Short mmCIF file of C-alpha atoms and ligand atoms in Angstrom, two decimals:
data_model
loop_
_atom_site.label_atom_id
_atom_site.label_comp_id
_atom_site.label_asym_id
_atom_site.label_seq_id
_atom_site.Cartn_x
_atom_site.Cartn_y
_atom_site.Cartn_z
CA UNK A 223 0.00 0.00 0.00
CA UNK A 224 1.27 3.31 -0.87
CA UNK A 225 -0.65 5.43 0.53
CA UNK A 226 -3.45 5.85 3.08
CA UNK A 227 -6.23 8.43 1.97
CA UNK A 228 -9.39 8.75 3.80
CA UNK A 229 -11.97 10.03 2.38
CA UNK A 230 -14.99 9.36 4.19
CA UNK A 231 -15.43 12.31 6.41
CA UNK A 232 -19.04 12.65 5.44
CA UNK A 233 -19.76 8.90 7.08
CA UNK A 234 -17.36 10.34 9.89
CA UNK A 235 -14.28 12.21 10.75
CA UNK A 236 -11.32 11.72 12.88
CA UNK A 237 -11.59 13.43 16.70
CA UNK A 238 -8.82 16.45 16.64
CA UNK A 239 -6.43 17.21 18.33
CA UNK A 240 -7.69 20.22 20.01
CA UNK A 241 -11.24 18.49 20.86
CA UNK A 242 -8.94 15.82 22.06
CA UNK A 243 -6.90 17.86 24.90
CA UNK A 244 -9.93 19.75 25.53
CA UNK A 245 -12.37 16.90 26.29
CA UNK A 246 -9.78 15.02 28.40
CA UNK A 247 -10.24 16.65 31.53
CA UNK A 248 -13.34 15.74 31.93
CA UNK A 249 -13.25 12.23 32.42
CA UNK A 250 -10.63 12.16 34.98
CA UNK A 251 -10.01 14.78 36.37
CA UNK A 252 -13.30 17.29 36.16
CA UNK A 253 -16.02 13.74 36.04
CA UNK A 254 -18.03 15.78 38.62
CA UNK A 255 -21.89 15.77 37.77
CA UNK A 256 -22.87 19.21 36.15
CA UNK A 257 -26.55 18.83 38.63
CA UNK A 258 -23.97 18.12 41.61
CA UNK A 259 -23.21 21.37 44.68
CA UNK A 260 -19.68 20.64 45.10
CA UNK A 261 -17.21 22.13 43.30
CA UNK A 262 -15.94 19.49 40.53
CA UNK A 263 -19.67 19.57 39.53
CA UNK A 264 -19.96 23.18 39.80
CA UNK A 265 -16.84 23.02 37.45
CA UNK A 266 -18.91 21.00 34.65
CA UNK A 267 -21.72 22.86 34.72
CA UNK A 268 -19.72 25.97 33.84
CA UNK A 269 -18.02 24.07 30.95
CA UNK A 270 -21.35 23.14 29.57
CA UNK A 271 -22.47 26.19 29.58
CA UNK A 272 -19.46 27.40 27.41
CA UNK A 273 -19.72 24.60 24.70
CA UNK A 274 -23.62 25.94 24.86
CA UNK A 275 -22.16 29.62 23.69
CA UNK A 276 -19.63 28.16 21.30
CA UNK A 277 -22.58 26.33 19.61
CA UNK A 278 -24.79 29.39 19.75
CA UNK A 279 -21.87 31.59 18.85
CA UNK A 280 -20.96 29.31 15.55
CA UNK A 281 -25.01 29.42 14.89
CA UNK A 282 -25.85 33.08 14.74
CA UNK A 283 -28.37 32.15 18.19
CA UNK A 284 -28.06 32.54 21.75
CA UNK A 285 -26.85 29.77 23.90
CA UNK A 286 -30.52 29.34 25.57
CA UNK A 287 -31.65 28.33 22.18
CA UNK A 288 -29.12 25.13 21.79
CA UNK A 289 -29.92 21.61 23.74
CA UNK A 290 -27.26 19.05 23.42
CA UNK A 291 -28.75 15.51 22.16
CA UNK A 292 -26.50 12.24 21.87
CA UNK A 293 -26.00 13.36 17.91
CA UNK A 294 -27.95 13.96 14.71
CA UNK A 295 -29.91 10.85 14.88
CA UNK A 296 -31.54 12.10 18.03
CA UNK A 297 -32.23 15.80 17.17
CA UNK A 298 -33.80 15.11 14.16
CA UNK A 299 -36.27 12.76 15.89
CA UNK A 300 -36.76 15.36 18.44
CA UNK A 301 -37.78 18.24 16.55
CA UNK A 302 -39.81 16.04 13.78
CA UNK A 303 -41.81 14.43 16.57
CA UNK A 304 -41.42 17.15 19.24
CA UNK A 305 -42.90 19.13 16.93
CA UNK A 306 -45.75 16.93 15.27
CA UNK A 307 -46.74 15.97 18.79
CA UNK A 308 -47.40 20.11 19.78
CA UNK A 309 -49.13 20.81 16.86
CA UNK A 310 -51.48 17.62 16.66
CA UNK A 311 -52.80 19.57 19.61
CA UNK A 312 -53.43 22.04 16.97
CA UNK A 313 -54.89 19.76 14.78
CA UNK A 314 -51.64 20.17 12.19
CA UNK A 315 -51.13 16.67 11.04
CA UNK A 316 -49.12 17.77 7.48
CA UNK A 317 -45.56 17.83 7.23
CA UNK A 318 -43.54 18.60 4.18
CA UNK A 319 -39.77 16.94 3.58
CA UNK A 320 -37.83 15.89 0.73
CA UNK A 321 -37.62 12.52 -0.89
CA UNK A 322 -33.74 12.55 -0.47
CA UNK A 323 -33.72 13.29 3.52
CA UNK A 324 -31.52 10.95 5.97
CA UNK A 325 -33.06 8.13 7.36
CA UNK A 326 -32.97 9.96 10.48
CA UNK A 327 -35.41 12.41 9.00
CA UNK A 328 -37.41 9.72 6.45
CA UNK A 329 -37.84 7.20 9.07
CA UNK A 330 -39.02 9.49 11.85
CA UNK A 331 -41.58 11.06 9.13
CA UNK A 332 -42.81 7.53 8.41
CA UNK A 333 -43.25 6.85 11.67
CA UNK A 334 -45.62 9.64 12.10
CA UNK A 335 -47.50 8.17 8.96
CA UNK A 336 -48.60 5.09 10.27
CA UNK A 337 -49.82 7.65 13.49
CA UNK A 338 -51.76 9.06 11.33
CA UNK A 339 -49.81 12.21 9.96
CA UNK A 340 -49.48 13.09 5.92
CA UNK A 341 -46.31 13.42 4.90
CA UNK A 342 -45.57 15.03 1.25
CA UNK A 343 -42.32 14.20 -0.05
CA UNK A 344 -41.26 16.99 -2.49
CA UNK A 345 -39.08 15.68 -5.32
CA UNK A 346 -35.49 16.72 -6.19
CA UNK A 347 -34.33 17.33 -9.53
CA UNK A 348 -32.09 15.34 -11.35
CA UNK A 349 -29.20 17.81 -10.00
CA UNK A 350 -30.61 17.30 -6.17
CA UNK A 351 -32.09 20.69 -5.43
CA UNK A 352 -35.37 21.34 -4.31
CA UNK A 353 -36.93 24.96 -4.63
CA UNK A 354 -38.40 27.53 -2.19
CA UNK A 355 -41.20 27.55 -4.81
CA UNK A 356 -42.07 23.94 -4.64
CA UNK A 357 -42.44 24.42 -0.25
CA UNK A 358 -44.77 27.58 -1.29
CA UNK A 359 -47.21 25.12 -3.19
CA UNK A 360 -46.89 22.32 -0.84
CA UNK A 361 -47.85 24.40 2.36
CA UNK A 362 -51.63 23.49 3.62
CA UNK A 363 -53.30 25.32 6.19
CA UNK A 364 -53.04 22.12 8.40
CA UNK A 365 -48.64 22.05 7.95
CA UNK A 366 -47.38 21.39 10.97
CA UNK A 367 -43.88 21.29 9.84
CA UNK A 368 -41.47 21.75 6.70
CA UNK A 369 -38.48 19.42 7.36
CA UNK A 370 -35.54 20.05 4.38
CA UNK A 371 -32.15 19.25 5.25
CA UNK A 372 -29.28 21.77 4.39
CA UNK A 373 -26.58 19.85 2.70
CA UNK A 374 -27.05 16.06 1.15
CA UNK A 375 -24.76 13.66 2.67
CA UNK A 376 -24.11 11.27 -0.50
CA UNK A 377 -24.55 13.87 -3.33
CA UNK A 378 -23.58 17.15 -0.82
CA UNK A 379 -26.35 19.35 -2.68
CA UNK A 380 -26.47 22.24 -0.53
CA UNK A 381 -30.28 23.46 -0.91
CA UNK A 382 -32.16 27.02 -0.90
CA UNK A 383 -32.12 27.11 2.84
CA UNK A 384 -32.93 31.11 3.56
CA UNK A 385 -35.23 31.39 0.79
CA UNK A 386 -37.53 28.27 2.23
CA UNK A 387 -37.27 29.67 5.48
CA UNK A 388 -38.38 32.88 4.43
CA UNK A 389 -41.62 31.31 2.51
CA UNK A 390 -42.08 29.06 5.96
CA UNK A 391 -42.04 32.53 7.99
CA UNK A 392 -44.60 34.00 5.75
CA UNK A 393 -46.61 30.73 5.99
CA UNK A 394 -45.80 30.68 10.18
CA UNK A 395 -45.14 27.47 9.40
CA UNK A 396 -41.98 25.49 11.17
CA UNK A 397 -39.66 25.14 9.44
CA UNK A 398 -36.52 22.33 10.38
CA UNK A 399 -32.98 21.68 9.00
CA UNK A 400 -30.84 18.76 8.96
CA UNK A 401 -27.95 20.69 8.92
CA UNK A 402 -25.28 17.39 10.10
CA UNK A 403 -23.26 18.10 6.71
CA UNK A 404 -23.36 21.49 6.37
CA UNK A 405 -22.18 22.76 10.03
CA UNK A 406 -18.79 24.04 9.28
CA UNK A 407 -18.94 23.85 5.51
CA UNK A 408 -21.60 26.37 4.66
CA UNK A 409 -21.37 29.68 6.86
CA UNK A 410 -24.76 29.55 8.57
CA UNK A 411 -26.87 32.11 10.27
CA UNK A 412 -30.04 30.65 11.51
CA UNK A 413 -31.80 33.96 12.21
CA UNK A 414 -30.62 35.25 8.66
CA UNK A 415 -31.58 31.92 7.27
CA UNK A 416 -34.91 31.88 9.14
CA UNK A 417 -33.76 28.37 10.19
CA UNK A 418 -36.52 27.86 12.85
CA UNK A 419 -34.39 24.55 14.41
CA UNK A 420 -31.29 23.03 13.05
CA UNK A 421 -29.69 19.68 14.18
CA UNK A 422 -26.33 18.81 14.39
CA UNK A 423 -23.74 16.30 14.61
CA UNK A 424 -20.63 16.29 16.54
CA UNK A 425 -18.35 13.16 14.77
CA UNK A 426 -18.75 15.11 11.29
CA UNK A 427 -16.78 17.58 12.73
CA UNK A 428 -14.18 16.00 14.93
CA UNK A 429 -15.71 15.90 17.41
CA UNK A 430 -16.62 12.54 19.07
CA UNK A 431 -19.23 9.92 18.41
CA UNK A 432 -22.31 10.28 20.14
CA UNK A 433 -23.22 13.93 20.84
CA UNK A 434 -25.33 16.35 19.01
CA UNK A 435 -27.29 19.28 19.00
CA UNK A 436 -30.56 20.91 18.33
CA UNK A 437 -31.19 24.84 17.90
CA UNK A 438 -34.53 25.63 18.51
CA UNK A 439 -35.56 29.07 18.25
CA UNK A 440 -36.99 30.95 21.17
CA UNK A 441 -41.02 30.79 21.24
CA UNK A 442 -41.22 27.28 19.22
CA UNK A 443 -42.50 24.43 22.01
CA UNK A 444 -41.54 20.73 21.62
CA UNK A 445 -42.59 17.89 23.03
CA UNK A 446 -39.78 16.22 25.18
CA UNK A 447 -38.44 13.24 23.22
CA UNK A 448 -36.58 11.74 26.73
CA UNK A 449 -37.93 12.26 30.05
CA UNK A 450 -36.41 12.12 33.14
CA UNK A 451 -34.15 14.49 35.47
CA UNK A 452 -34.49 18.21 34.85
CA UNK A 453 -30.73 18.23 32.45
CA UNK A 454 -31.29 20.74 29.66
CA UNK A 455 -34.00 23.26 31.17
CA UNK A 456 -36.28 19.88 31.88
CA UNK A 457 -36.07 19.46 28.02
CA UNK A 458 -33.94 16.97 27.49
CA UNK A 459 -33.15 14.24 30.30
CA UNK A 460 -30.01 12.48 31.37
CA UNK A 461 -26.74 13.15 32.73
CA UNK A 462 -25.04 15.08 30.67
CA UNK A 463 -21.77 13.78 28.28
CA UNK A 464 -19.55 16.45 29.59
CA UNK A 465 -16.50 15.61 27.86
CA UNK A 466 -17.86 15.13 24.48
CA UNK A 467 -20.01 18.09 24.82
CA UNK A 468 -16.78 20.72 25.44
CA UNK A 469 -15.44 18.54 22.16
CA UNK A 470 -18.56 19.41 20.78
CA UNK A 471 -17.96 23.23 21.60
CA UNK A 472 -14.37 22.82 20.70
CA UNK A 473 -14.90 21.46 17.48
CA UNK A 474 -17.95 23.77 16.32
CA UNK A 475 -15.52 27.01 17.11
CA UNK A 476 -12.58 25.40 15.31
CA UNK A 477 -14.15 24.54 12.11
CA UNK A 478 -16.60 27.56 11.69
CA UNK A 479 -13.05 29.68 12.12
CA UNK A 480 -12.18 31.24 8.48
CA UNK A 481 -14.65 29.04 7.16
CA UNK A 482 -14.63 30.84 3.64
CA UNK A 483 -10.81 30.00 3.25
CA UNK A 484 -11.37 26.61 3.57
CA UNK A 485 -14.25 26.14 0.93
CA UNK A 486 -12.05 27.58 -1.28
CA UNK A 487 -8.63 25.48 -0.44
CA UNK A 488 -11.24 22.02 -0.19
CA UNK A 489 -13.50 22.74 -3.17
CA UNK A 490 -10.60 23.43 -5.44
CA UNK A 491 -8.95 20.03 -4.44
CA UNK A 492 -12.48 18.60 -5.13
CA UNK A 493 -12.80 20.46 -8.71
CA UNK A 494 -9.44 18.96 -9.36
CA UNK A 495 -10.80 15.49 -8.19
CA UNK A 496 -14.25 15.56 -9.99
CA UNK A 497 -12.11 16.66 -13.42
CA UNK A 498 -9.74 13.72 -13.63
CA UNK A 499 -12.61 11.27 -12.21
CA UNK A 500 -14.76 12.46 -15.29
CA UNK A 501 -12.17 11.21 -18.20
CA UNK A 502 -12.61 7.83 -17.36
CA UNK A 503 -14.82 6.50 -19.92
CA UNK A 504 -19.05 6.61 -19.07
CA UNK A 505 -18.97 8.06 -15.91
CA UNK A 506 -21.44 11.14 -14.33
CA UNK A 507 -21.15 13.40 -11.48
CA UNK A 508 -24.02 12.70 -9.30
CA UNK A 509 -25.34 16.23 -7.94
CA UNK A 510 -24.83 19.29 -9.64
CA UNK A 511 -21.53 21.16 -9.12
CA UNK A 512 -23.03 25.01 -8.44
CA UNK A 513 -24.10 24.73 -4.74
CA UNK A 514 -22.29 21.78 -3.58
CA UNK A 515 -20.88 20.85 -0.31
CA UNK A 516 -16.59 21.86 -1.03
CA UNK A 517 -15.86 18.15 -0.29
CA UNK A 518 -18.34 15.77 -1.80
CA UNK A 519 -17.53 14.03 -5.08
CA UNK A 520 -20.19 11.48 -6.09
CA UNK A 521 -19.44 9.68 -9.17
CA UNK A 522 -21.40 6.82 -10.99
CA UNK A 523 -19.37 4.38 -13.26
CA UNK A 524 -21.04 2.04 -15.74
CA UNK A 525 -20.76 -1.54 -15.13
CA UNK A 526 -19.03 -1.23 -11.92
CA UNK A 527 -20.47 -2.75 -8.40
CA UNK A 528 -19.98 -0.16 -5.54
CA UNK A 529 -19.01 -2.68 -3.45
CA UNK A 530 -16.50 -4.03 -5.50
CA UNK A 531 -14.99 -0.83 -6.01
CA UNK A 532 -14.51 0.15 -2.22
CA UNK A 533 -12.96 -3.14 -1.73
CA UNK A 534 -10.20 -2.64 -4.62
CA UNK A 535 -9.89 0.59 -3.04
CA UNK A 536 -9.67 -0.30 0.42
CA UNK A 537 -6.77 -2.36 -1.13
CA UNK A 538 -5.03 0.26 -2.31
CA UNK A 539 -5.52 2.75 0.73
CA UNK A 540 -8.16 4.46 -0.36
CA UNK A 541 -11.57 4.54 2.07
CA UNK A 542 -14.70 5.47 0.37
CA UNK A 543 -18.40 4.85 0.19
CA UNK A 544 -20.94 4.09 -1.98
CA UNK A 545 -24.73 3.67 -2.73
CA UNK A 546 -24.46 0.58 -3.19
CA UNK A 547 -25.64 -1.46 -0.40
CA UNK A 548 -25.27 -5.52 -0.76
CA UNK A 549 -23.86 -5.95 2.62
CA UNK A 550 -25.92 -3.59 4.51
CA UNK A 551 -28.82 -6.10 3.78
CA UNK A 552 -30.88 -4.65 1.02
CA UNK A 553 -30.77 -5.28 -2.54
CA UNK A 554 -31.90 -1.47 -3.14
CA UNK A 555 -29.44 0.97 -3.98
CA UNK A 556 -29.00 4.54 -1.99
CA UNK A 557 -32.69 6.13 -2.04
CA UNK A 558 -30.91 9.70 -2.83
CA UNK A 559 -29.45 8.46 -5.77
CA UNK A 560 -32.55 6.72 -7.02
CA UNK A 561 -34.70 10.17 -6.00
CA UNK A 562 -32.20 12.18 -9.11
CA UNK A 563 -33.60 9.37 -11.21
CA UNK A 564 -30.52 6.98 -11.70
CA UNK A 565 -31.81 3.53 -13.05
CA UNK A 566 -31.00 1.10 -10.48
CA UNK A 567 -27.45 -0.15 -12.38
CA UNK A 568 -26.26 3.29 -12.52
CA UNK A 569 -27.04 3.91 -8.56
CA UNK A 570 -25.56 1.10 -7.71
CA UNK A 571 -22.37 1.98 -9.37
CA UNK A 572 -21.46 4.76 -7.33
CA UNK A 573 -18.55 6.21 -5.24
CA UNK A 574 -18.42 8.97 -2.69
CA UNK A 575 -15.30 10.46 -1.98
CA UNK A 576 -15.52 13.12 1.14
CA UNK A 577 -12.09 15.04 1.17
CA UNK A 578 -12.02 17.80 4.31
CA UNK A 579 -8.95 20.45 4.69
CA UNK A 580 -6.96 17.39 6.25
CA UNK A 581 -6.64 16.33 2.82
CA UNK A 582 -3.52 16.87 0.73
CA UNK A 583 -3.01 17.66 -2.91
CA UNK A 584 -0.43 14.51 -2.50
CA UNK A 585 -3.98 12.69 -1.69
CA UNK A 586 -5.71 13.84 -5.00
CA UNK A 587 -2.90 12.88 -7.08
CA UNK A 588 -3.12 9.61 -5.68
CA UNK A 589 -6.74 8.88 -5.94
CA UNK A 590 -6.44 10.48 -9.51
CA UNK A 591 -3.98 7.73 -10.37
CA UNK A 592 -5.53 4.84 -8.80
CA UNK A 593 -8.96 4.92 -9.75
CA UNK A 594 -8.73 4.61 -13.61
CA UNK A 595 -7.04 1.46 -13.58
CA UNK A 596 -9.37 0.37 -10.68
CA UNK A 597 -12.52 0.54 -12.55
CA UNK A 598 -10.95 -0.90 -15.66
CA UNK A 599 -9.76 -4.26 -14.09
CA UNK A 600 -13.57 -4.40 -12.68
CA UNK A 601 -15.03 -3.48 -16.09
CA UNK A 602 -12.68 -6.51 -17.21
CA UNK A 603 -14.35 -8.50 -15.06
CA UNK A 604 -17.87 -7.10 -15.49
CA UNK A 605 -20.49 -9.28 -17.69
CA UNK A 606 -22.47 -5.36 -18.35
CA UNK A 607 -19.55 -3.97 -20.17
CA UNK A 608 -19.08 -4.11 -23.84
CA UNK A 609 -16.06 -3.55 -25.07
C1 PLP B 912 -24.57 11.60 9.91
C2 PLP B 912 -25.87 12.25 9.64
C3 PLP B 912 -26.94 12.17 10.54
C4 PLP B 912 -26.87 11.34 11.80
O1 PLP B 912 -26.05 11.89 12.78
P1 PLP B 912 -25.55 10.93 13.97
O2 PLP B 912 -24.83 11.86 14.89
O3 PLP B 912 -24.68 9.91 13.35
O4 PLP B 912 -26.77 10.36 14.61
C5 PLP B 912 -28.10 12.84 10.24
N1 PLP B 912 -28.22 13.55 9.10
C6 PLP B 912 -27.21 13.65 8.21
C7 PLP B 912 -27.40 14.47 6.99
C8 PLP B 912 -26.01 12.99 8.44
O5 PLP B 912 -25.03 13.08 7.54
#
């Protein structure tokens, strides 16, 4: 093996080395429970409270709007059916989301559709975006909720996010963002954006596994999602995950620092990356390439298994994913690529590569000399290609 390049960070990234020394602390020395009088608790709570203003800080909202949840997974299910649960009451049973949402997001929504709720599904277009325009039309007077997420974690679309927001305020309808892939990518302002609550994920950031958080603007009431002690202004119960919440607050500072720099030092290694990936024969770019995330290539190849092309790639030091999914269980390929209208072949021919600013250009060349021979020695093997 030459070389090791990971790019994965949009499944998850490596912890940093500044979360790192930050979180350690507080699981030896400062364990103290934040709800505790002495003063190693007293200590925690204060530390909280700081990773509460970093999030706030990074979000354009103030620290009492941010709850910290045990990741993305978990804040998404909060305000989807924290939300559908306090307007029920209302009789609001509508909500509006995208057909190319996370599971997190799809799953909760059909949840609430065997509960009784209507869900409309707006579709993308074959480049992944969805419009403000298409939310304007799809808003009832019974919408409890519009639900689009920010940035698309297999084909990194970044979507019309202030311009929905505005026709959800003019509606006073909710709206919700999954913003997991977008947090320190996209510079985000959720009272500019009229983002009315935005979830987050701390491991997409280097941060650690298993923490989260949810913005929820001042006035809008959720139902709790966990019960229990008063943690979280009684919202959200549980002792709190001290150490990976000051990661949490570590990491959201770090990466929304010079965050325009970045885009431009990651999207041009990406540019680079899409270009050379695009003269091998009868491949596409899945997702269009104006408002994309700066580190998500998605590429399609004809006659090539996405599973046999991560694990000739593995071999060769190269970590990627793809919508292919034999070994997760299903015979169906990635339901974002099938939503832009790839026949099933097609989807399931795909690669993600997810480069960050820990990425070198040494990286790029590498993957830009590895892959063509890669997918011909499959395509030699393939029974679909014709030579
Ligand atoms: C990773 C991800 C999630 C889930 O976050 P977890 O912290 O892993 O639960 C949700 N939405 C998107 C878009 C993601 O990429």
């Amino acid at each position: 093996m030459e070389r090791f390049v990971y790019a994965d960070n949009a499944a998850t990234t490596k912890v940093s080395d500044r979360v790192l020394a930050a979180m350690t602390p507080f699981l030896q020395q400062n364990y103290g429970n934040p709800s505790s009088i002495y003063s190693i608790g007293r200590e925690s709570k204060k530390t909280i409270e700081e990773a509460r203003e970093k999030v706030s800080v990074a979000l354009g909202a103030s620290p009492a709007e941010i709850y910290f949840t045990s990741g993305g997974s978990e804040a998404d299910n909060w305000a989807i059916k924290g939300a559908a649960a306090t307007q029920a009451k209302k009789g609001k049973k509508h909500i509006i989301t995208t057909n190319f949402e996370h599971h997190a997001v799809l799953h909760t929504c059909e949840k609430l559709a065997r509960d009784g709720f209507e869900i409309t599904y707006l579709p993308i277009n074959d480049e992944g975006y969805i419009t403000a325009e298409q939310v304007r039309e799809a808003i009832r007077p019974d919408t409890a909720l519009v639900t689009i997420m920010y940035a698309n974690n297999e084909i990194g679309t970044i979507q019309p996010i202030k311009e929905i927001g505005k026709v959800c305020r003019e509606a006073k309808v909710w709206f919700h963002t999954d913003a997991v892939q977008a947090v320190g990518h996209v510079e985000i302002n959720v009272q500019d954006q009229n983002i009315d609550m935005l979830s987050l994920s701390g491991h997409k950031i280097h941060a650690p596994k298993g923490v989260g958080a949810l913005y929820i603007k001042k006035g809008i009431v959720l139902q709790n999602l966990i019960d229990g002690g008063g943690q979280e202004r009684g919202k959200r119960a549980g002792t709190e995950n001290i150490a990976s919440i000051v990661g949490l607050g570590q990491a959201i500072s770090d990466c929304t620092q010079d965050i325009e720099t970045k885009i431009k030092h990651v999207s041009a290694m990406r540019d680079r990356l899409i270009e050379n990936a695009l003269k091998i024969p009868q491949v596409r770019l899945n997702g269009g390439l104006q408002n994309r995330l700066c580190g998500n290539a998605n590429l399609s190849f004809t006659a090539v298994e996405g599973e046999a092309l991560l694990l000739l790639l593995d071999m060769n030091g190269i970590c990627g994913s793809s919508g292919s999914a034999c070994t997760s269980g299903s015979l169906d390929p990635s339901h974002v690529l099938l939503a832009l209208g790839l026949p099933h072949e097609t989807a399931h021919g795909s690669l993600r590569l997810s480069i960050n600013e820990e990425t070198s250009d040494e990286d790029i060349d590498y993957i830009i000399k590895t892959l063509p021979p890669v997918i011909e020695r499959l395509r030699a093997m393939s029974p679909l290609w014709d030579k």
